[in-house]
XYZ file of C-alpha atoms in Angstrom:
609
model
C 135.813 -66.083 244.565
C 139.110 -66.262 246.444
C 138.652 -70.015 246.760
C 138.032 -70.256 243.015
C 141.115 -68.145 242.381
C 143.202 -70.494 244.514
C 142.045 -73.419 242.361
C 142.886 -71.767 239.027
C 146.251 -70.063 239.635
C 149.562 -71.737 238.928
C 153.239 -71.127 239.616
C 154.470 -67.810 238.234
C 151.037 -66.165 238.075
C 150.569 -62.638 239.416
C 147.474 -61.918 241.539
C 146.408 -58.352 242.366
C 143.687 -57.876 245.012
C 142.456 -54.382 245.890
C 140.011 -53.842 248.759
C 138.565 -50.322 248.717
C 135.626 -49.893 251.041
C 134.478 -50.059 254.613
C 136.247 -51.937 257.362
C 135.486 -52.508 261.013
C 136.154 -54.941 263.849
C 133.975 -57.467 265.614
C 134.293 -60.021 268.403
C 136.728 -62.747 267.407
C 135.263 -66.174 266.730
C 138.241 -67.534 268.665
C 139.387 -64.867 271.184
C 142.671 -66.725 271.631
C 143.578 -66.047 267.989
C 143.622 -62.259 268.376
C 145.715 -60.238 270.873
C 142.842 -57.780 271.438
C 139.986 -60.301 271.186
C 138.762 -58.739 267.918
C 138.666 -59.861 264.308
C 139.416 -57.231 261.686
C 136.827 -57.415 258.917
C 136.192 -56.061 255.439
C 132.586 -55.298 254.505
C 131.445 -56.056 250.932
C 128.890 -53.913 249.094
C 126.028 -56.201 250.125
C 126.857 -56.073 253.842
C 123.858 -56.842 256.043
C 123.130 -55.169 259.417
C 125.035 -56.493 262.402
C 123.450 -59.288 264.427
C 124.535 -60.230 267.945
C 127.754 -58.279 267.710
C 128.868 -59.500 264.272
C 128.263 -58.698 260.605
C 126.838 -61.896 259.040
C 128.574 -61.686 255.657
C 131.809 -59.894 256.544
C 135.156 -61.073 255.200
C 137.201 -61.945 258.305
C 140.961 -61.483 258.425
C 141.575 -65.117 259.386
C 139.567 -66.359 256.379
C 141.399 -63.978 254.076
C 144.732 -65.167 255.435
C 143.770 -68.780 254.707
C 142.745 -67.889 251.138
C 145.995 -66.021 250.513
C 148.018 -68.942 251.839
C 146.200 -71.238 249.400
C 146.929 -68.943 246.449
C 150.586 -68.587 247.358
C 150.922 -72.327 247.942
C 150.354 -72.729 244.186
C 153.402 -70.537 243.520
C 151.505 -67.364 242.566
C 152.730 -63.936 243.656
C 150.142 -61.802 245.490
C 149.968 -58.008 245.671
C 147.127 -57.019 248.011
C 145.980 -53.488 248.863
C 143.646 -52.500 251.701
C 142.190 -49.006 251.326
C 139.964 -49.407 254.368
C 140.242 -49.080 258.115
C 139.128 -50.977 261.177
C 138.909 -48.615 264.119
C 138.782 -45.017 265.284
C 140.358 -45.030 268.710
C 143.511 -42.990 268.088
C 141.849 -39.929 266.605
C 138.303 -38.712 266.389
C 136.363 -36.367 264.144
C 136.248 -32.741 265.187
C 132.836 -32.352 263.560
C 134.167 -29.933 260.972
C 135.784 -32.132 258.346
C 135.935 -30.617 254.843
C 132.777 -31.137 252.792
C 132.884 -34.389 250.862
C 135.264 -36.129 253.257
C 134.110 -39.567 254.397
C 135.814 -42.388 256.256
C 135.886 -46.005 255.150
C 134.829 -47.357 258.513
C 131.601 -48.617 260.078
C 130.794 -48.818 263.803
C 132.068 -51.823 265.694
C 128.977 -53.993 266.391
C 129.582 -54.505 270.103
C 129.326 -52.484 273.271
C 132.379 -51.287 275.161
C 133.542 -53.954 277.570
C 132.153 -56.850 275.492
C 135.617 -57.984 274.440
C 138.600 -59.187 276.437
C 140.959 -56.490 277.683
C 144.148 -56.244 275.664
C 146.777 -53.624 274.962
C 146.468 -51.665 271.732
C 148.921 -52.672 269.037
C 149.961 -50.817 265.909
C 151.287 -54.022 264.361
C 149.243 -55.667 261.630
C 147.714 -59.097 262.113
C 150.242 -61.841 261.497
C 147.752 -63.633 259.240
C 148.234 -60.932 256.618
C 151.978 -60.448 257.051
C 154.200 -61.415 254.164
C 156.266 -63.767 256.268
C 158.445 -66.723 255.364
C 156.565 -69.561 253.723
C 157.242 -73.088 252.551
C 159.722 -73.545 249.727
C 158.000 -73.041 246.394
C 155.320 -70.728 247.756
C 154.686 -67.508 245.875
C 155.797 -64.169 247.230
C 153.595 -61.438 248.645
C 153.407 -57.680 249.111
C 150.715 -56.037 251.254
C 149.868 -52.316 251.331
C 147.609 -50.974 254.103
C 146.053 -47.504 253.927
C 145.851 -47.222 257.712
C 147.174 -48.893 260.805
C 144.894 -50.814 263.132
C 143.708 -47.856 265.221
C 143.282 -45.337 262.389
C 140.630 -44.350 259.857
C 141.276 -43.764 256.156
C 139.462 -41.006 254.240
C 137.913 -40.596 250.835
C 137.635 -37.028 249.572
C 137.498 -34.921 246.391
C 140.815 -35.270 244.547
C 142.968 -33.695 243.229
C 142.617 -31.099 245.982
C 141.710 -27.646 244.745
C 140.704 -28.912 241.286
C 137.294 -27.754 240.045
C 136.830 -31.155 238.386
C 137.844 -33.155 241.459
C 136.019 -36.423 242.114
C 135.734 -38.431 245.311
C 138.413 -41.104 245.668
C 140.048 -42.990 248.476
C 143.117 -40.950 249.434
C 145.378 -44.000 249.510
C 144.183 -45.553 246.226
C 144.363 -42.238 244.362
C 147.839 -41.489 245.682
C 149.149 -44.969 244.866
C 147.868 -44.852 241.282
C 149.159 -41.300 240.859
C 152.689 -42.353 241.846
C 152.536 -45.457 239.622
C 151.318 -43.535 236.584
C 154.121 -40.991 236.839
C 156.870 -43.491 237.675
C 156.420 -46.780 235.789
C 158.873 -49.588 236.417
C 159.504 -48.770 240.087
C 159.779 -51.221 242.968
C 157.181 -51.681 245.685
C 159.567 -49.972 248.100
C 159.885 -46.951 245.811
C 156.102 -46.908 245.419
C 155.721 -46.901 249.204
C 158.237 -44.066 249.508
C 156.357 -42.114 246.851
C 153.057 -42.516 248.714
C 154.572 -41.262 251.971
C 156.156 -38.317 250.143
C 152.798 -37.363 248.596
C 151.134 -37.542 252.000
C 153.793 -35.200 253.350
C 153.365 -32.822 250.411
C 149.620 -32.694 251.086
C 150.122 -32.243 254.850
C 148.262 -35.501 255.555
C 149.614 -36.453 258.970
C 147.091 -39.289 259.373
C 146.427 -42.068 258.593
C 149.793 -43.851 258.546
C 150.127 -46.360 255.687
C 151.956 -49.623 256.279
C 153.874 -51.698 253.723
C 155.035 -55.303 254.068
C 156.560 -58.086 252.022
C 159.050 -58.398 249.174
C 159.261 -54.657 248.588
C 162.317 -54.741 246.319
C 160.445 -56.498 243.501
C 159.132 -54.457 240.563
C 155.483 -53.422 240.820
C 153.379 -55.754 238.648
C 156.660 -57.213 237.389
C 156.967 -54.177 235.090
C 160.417 -53.717 233.574
C 159.524 -50.608 231.584
C 161.252 -48.068 233.848
C 161.611 -44.765 232.088
C 162.193 -41.202 233.211
C 161.480 -39.809 229.720
C 157.896 -40.780 229.023
C 156.397 -39.455 225.785
C 152.872 -39.404 224.375
C 151.539 -38.917 220.822
C 149.209 -36.003 220.135
C 146.059 -35.460 218.105
C 145.711 -31.975 216.617
C 142.256 -30.425 216.877
C 142.334 -26.932 215.428
C 144.704 -24.873 217.528
C 144.836 -27.417 220.345
C 146.665 -30.667 220.982
C 144.752 -33.548 222.549
C 146.822 -36.043 224.553
C 145.703 -39.420 225.911
C 147.435 -38.839 229.242
C 146.608 -36.446 232.038
C 147.363 -35.303 235.550
C 147.984 -38.867 236.716
C 150.913 -39.041 234.282
C 152.262 -35.612 235.240
C 150.450 -33.552 232.584
C 148.998 -31.165 235.133
C 147.499 -27.763 234.425
C 150.260 -25.216 233.556
C 152.875 -27.928 232.883
C 155.163 -27.253 229.903
C 155.518 -29.987 227.262
C 158.286 -30.249 224.679
C 157.155 -31.151 221.159
C 159.646 -33.712 219.843
C 159.981 -35.197 216.347
C 160.016 -38.754 217.753
C 160.113 -40.574 221.139
C 163.924 -40.949 221.090
C 164.656 -37.245 220.604
C 165.915 -35.099 223.473
C 164.841 -31.583 224.466
C 167.552 -29.931 222.334
C 165.632 -31.172 219.280
C 162.325 -29.658 220.412
C 160.086 -28.353 217.623
C 158.399 -26.060 220.119
C 156.523 -26.190 223.394
C 152.947 -26.552 224.643
C 151.270 -25.488 227.884
C 148.672 -27.803 229.449
C 145.322 -26.044 229.918
C 143.237 -28.771 231.591
C 143.501 -30.844 234.760
C 141.751 -34.088 233.837
C 143.294 -37.218 235.373
C 143.640 -39.254 232.146
C 143.490 -36.758 229.252
C 145.048 -33.373 228.573
C 144.525 -30.447 226.248
C 147.492 -28.216 225.463
C 148.069 -25.087 223.393
C 151.224 -23.653 221.776
C 153.421 -21.582 224.085
C 156.482 -19.368 223.769
C 159.220 -21.008 225.842
C 163.014 -21.368 225.968
C 163.464 -18.783 223.212
C 161.250 -20.621 220.720
C 158.118 -19.149 219.172
C 154.794 -21.000 219.603
C 154.730 -23.934 217.159
C 152.222 -24.280 214.320
C 150.432 -27.523 215.142
C 149.273 -28.145 211.575
C 152.907 -28.356 210.428
C 153.996 -31.044 212.906
C 155.124 -34.453 211.602
C 152.830 -37.404 212.242
C 155.481 -38.935 214.532
C 155.518 -35.939 216.899
C 155.223 -36.661 220.614
C 155.264 -34.599 223.800
C 157.329 -34.909 226.974
C 156.962 -33.027 230.279
C 159.854 -30.591 230.733
C 158.509 -28.283 233.435
C 156.281 -29.103 236.388
C 154.080 -26.481 238.044
C 154.587 -25.906 241.737
C 152.213 -23.944 243.940
C 153.716 -22.514 247.099
C 150.448 -21.478 248.676
C 148.873 -22.275 252.032
C 145.133 -22.869 251.611
C 143.344 -22.190 254.901
C 139.751 -23.040 255.813
C 138.024 -21.416 258.793
C 134.762 -22.891 260.074
C 132.687 -23.648 263.150
C 131.157 -26.851 264.470
C 127.669 -27.804 263.238
C 125.086 -26.098 265.452
C 127.739 -23.935 267.074
C 126.914 -20.562 268.605
C 130.356 -19.144 267.815
C 129.441 -17.371 264.569
C 130.342 -13.916 265.910
C 133.777 -15.066 267.053
C 134.283 -16.900 263.743
C 133.405 -13.778 261.719
C 135.928 -11.782 263.735
C 138.640 -14.434 263.249
C 137.897 -14.617 259.519
C 138.325 -10.843 259.121
C 141.689 -10.986 260.866
C 142.865 -13.913 258.748
C 141.792 -12.091 255.570
C 143.704 -9.010 256.713
C 146.851 -11.057 257.295
C 146.480 -12.821 253.927
C 146.179 -9.464 252.139
C 149.397 -8.128 253.697
C 151.966 -7.918 250.890
C 154.766 -7.974 253.476
C 153.739 -11.397 254.786
C 156.585 -13.873 254.028
C 154.054 -16.547 253.066
C 151.391 -17.004 250.424
C 148.099 -17.419 252.249
C 144.661 -18.012 250.723
C 141.469 -18.303 252.773
C 139.106 -20.778 251.102
C 135.373 -21.162 251.651
C 134.124 -23.637 254.280
C 133.921 -27.112 252.796
C 136.735 -26.595 250.289
C 139.875 -28.695 250.556
C 142.646 -26.919 252.439
C 146.173 -27.458 253.753
C 145.302 -26.111 257.186
C 141.953 -26.152 258.942
C 140.996 -23.559 261.552
C 137.996 -24.195 263.788
C 136.391 -21.702 266.147
C 135.089 -23.606 269.171
C 135.321 -23.758 272.941
C 137.531 -26.298 274.659
C 134.577 -28.178 276.117
C 132.895 -28.330 272.687
C 135.858 -30.228 271.296
C 136.694 -32.096 274.498
C 133.556 -32.621 276.609
C 134.420 -32.629 280.275
C 137.365 -30.279 279.844
C 137.085 -26.789 281.314
C 136.878 -23.812 278.996
C 133.731 -22.217 277.561
C 135.310 -19.262 275.748
C 135.799 -19.376 271.956
C 139.251 -20.275 270.675
C 140.842 -20.555 267.242
C 142.147 -24.122 266.812
C 144.816 -25.275 264.332
C 143.933 -28.690 262.834
C 145.357 -30.804 259.983
C 143.444 -31.011 256.664
C 141.250 -33.923 257.770
C 139.989 -31.988 260.785
C 140.712 -34.827 263.216
C 141.552 -34.311 266.871
C 143.836 -36.349 269.114
C 141.557 -38.465 271.288
C 143.589 -37.648 274.397
C 142.850 -34.128 275.673
C 146.444 -33.913 276.900
C 147.483 -33.774 273.238
C 145.115 -30.926 272.327
C 146.192 -29.020 269.195
C 147.450 -25.454 269.306
C 144.816 -22.719 269.796
C 144.464 -18.963 270.372
C 141.845 -17.350 272.610
C 139.164 -15.148 270.997
C 136.999 -14.163 273.978
C 137.761 -10.431 273.923
C 139.328 -10.264 270.498
C 142.992 -10.916 269.843
C 145.607 -8.690 271.394
C 148.378 -7.246 269.189
C 150.649 -9.933 270.576
C 148.169 -12.683 269.681
C 147.703 -11.261 266.183
C 151.464 -11.247 265.745
C 151.515 -14.832 266.987
C 148.781 -15.808 264.498
C 150.765 -14.224 261.682
C 153.926 -16.072 262.711
C 151.992 -19.332 262.944
C 150.799 -18.993 259.349
C 154.363 -18.390 258.198
C 155.539 -21.444 260.141
C 152.912 -23.731 258.612
C 153.555 -22.316 255.122
C 157.273 -23.051 255.289
C 156.868 -26.520 256.771
C 154.214 -27.664 254.285
C 155.904 -26.079 251.262
C 159.138 -27.938 251.963
C 157.378 -31.237 251.382
C 156.205 -30.169 247.915
C 159.780 -30.363 246.678
C 159.673 -34.159 246.950
C 158.398 -33.995 243.377
C 161.894 -32.935 242.324
C 164.209 -35.922 242.274
C 166.656 -34.971 239.550
C 169.820 -35.667 241.513
C 171.013 -39.276 241.419
C 170.250 -40.167 245.021
C 171.731 -43.632 244.545
C 175.215 -42.086 244.589
C 174.633 -39.993 247.701
C 173.937 -42.627 250.318
C 171.937 -41.643 253.391
C 171.294 -44.088 256.200
C 169.109 -43.718 259.286
C 169.044 -46.096 262.253
C 166.989 -46.292 265.442
C 168.791 -47.122 268.683
C 166.333 -48.173 271.399
C 166.657 -46.580 274.813
C 167.385 -49.998 276.319
C 170.362 -50.452 273.953
C 170.528 -53.432 271.622
C 171.500 -53.439 267.953
C 170.458 -50.324 265.992
C 167.745 -50.981 263.401
C 167.810 -49.479 259.930
C 164.861 -47.189 259.129
C 163.426 -47.455 255.634
C 161.774 -44.541 253.835
C 158.817 -46.844 253.281
C 158.211 -47.270 257.035
C 156.998 -45.008 259.831
C 158.879 -46.132 262.954
C 157.569 -45.422 266.436
C 160.042 -43.598 268.685
C 159.804 -43.830 272.462
C 161.439 -41.444 274.873
C 165.142 -42.232 275.100
C 165.426 -43.690 271.593
C 168.269 -42.250 269.526
C 168.452 -41.610 265.781
C 171.797 -42.280 264.096
C 172.480 -41.015 260.568
C 175.198 -41.586 257.980
C 175.955 -39.763 254.715
C 178.353 -40.954 252.010
C 178.889 -39.006 248.785
C 179.742 -41.632 246.172
C 178.923 -39.334 243.263
C 181.496 -37.590 241.076
C 180.411 -34.094 242.131
C 180.388 -31.999 245.272
C 176.977 -32.010 246.955
C 175.523 -29.686 249.597
C 173.522 -31.651 252.161
C 171.135 -30.201 254.744
C 168.970 -31.967 257.314
C 165.845 -30.307 258.664
C 163.528 -31.637 261.349
C 159.857 -30.608 261.064
C 157.928 -31.010 264.309
C 154.255 -31.805 264.933
C 153.700 -28.091 265.579
C 155.362 -27.135 262.246
C 158.626 -26.162 263.890
C 161.714 -26.444 261.672
C 165.139 -27.141 263.147
C 168.213 -27.094 260.942
C 170.183 -30.145 262.098
C 173.074 -30.214 259.619
C 174.453 -28.215 256.717
C 177.673 -29.401 255.060
C 179.310 -29.634 251.654
C 180.389 -33.164 250.788
C 183.190 -33.482 248.275
C 183.546 -36.665 246.264
C 184.146 -39.573 248.677
C 183.313 -37.602 251.848
C 181.264 -39.360 254.522
C 180.016 -38.698 258.044
C 178.158 -40.480 260.840
C 176.395 -38.820 263.758
C 173.429 -38.792 266.142
C 170.284 -36.646 266.048
C 169.369 -37.246 269.684
C 166.092 -38.053 271.422
C 163.259 -36.689 269.273
C 160.428 -38.160 271.351
C 161.591 -36.164 274.360
C 160.831 -32.963 272.409
C 157.171 -33.819 271.868
C 154.789 -36.515 270.652
C 153.221 -36.711 267.215
C 154.431 -36.968 263.627
C 157.939 -35.652 262.991
C 159.472 -35.392 259.533
C 163.193 -35.580 258.891
C 163.887 -33.783 255.626
C 167.088 -34.457 253.708
C 167.916 -31.837 251.068
C 170.710 -32.531 248.573
C 171.846 -29.998 245.983
C 174.623 -30.022 243.427
C 177.280 -27.538 244.493
C 177.811 -24.747 242.006
C 181.289 -24.294 240.582
C 183.463 -22.005 242.742
C 180.501 -21.461 245.064
C 180.408 -21.301 248.848
C 178.045 -23.643 250.696
C 174.924 -21.760 251.708
C 173.022 -23.822 254.257
C 169.302 -23.741 254.962
C 169.493 -22.461 258.523
C 167.360 -19.497 257.413
C 164.408 -21.930 257.522
C 164.758 -22.397 261.301
C 161.540 -21.565 263.122
C 159.811 -22.280 266.420
C 156.493 -23.409 264.939
C 152.923 -22.752 266.039
C 152.925 -21.768 269.667
C 151.224 -19.753 272.351
C 153.482 -17.011 273.753
C 153.594 -13.448 275.285
C 152.778 -10.880 243.189
C 153.390 -14.107 241.497
C 156.647 -14.950 239.743
C 156.726 -17.683 237.119
C 159.390 -19.492 235.155
C 161.906 -22.232 235.803
C 164.166 -21.833 238.811
C 166.832 -24.094 240.223
C 166.428 -26.061 243.431
C 168.209 -23.540 245.646
C 165.974 -20.710 244.455
C 162.866 -22.774 245.174
C 164.075 -23.245 248.744
C 164.589 -19.490 249.086
C 161.042 -18.952 247.831
C 159.784 -21.091 250.696
C 161.828 -19.120 253.186
C 160.565 -15.782 251.952
C 157.158 -16.634 250.545
C 158.118 -14.806 247.366
C 156.214 -16.795 244.774
C 152.654 -18.019 244.775
C 153.433 -20.240 241.834
C 156.696 -21.570 240.550
C 157.977 -23.993 238.000
C 160.589 -26.681 238.284
C 162.564 -27.246 235.117
C 163.275 -30.880 234.297
C 165.519 -30.205 231.318
C 168.811 -29.556 233.110
C 170.653 -26.774 231.315
C 172.329 -24.320 233.664
C 170.003 -24.928 236.595
C 171.376 -26.706 239.651
C 169.722 -30.007 240.383
C 168.446 -31.090 243.754
C 166.573 -33.754 245.621
C 164.508 -33.865 248.783
C 163.705 -36.968 250.828
C 161.457 -37.266 253.861
C 161.481 -39.778 256.699
C 158.256 -39.904 258.728
C 158.772 -40.576 262.447
C 155.998 -41.149 265.007
C 157.003 -40.066 268.514
C 155.039 -41.476 271.425
C 154.892 -40.145 274.996
C 156.176 -42.241 277.845
C 158.921 -44.789 277.525
């Protein structure tokens, strides 16, 4: 079919190819063509069993590269998405992944040692890179759900929704961002995907984005931040042909407007969304902003709705389970009772909910011995392990996740440590949720980040749409320039792999102020995924800058009543610090609330160097 496509396209055509399924690797037909001696392959639905170390009808990366070159040679633009993976060497399953989670990967059809030795590489195959081509060739953008040594999951989404269905995490996230932000560029789409991963505490896999990222997605020029939808009145309810994918999530507030060009000051009333379907919504009249619930039967035929308040849930969902066939049930029951006791403590500065095994969670706890998780390692006493939502473990035992011993019950000091760990994870994961709020014009507050290699050389700019690898000795250099017409408070926070938070900078920038500085050697502080969080808030009139240093915390370590209603950005940050609200709402209508924005840079630190 790709060959047929290459014959029919012409200059100016747009070609969208989306691969969502299983991937793997097999021995390269020409070992000299691959740095590791392996071909990356995509397996169609009618894949046959492997024979002699290869899948007979697999789509090989080299063949795909040739087909793409032929399509682009005709002058067509190609947008290609790979929601699949090819290996599982960097992480491995713990054996206690949430129910319904699967990985789009099949075993490699060869025995260890059957391929030439080669160093692992995180770089994508050059055959699929959107590199320079002959004059007249069409452009290209490529999105990859996972890097070469990672797996990509499919799981019930949206998480925590009773009506969730199984989707590929990457595909669902990409379409979710697109539906809520039409008319964006590929770079902005990539940034949105990484932000959503951070908000969901998905530390792996690491998506990769290549090509002409500053072009508009699908060539769409319909950028709009004020989307509206018509309604159909059914009794006392309003039916809307848009749903959670477009931002009409359960508990969202919608303004009823007389026509699509009206603003919120002309609202006829407000509705509250009652359902969580991805493509449709049902809403009922609500009292809001001083207006009584509207009478739907009296609305004009031209009436439309617009989202004016988004629901936010500052809650840490925790799952506690054991490995299949484990004999640690007694220790797990004890740990579960202690977690429930901590969650019920009204003085806990975090909102903690223990979910049933198999439900989607933000943090996964597993009760197991060290040698159960890492065969060959010493340790046969039960421990409580802190894992990310996917339940994957670092393959290298030297990078074991944090754990607490359970052999003789937890001491008061260990229980205090467990409590502090929950607070640390709650704060770190809740921060990322605020990426949904981008009301401040970030284009006028310029933030730059560069990577200076340990062996010197020219610093390289880091894009939000990339996840750079930092080696020990590498330096991060930042710059901030307030080109807006208002004073802006800027804070930088560094979230570590163990959920530590370090307040790196807190300054008020008047109009025209700028600064340049260094953040130091992050990789020297520990390997894993780090997140640099940039928080920008409009400065209130006659106010004093109040930085976010109160969010400082050490992170997980081993050592001796719900409020609702719209709040401004600063108050939401205080909620995270104190765990005051299980649910909140972010007003999108302006008014007297102070606007804010939060950006995240993902940074992968590697040992050695």
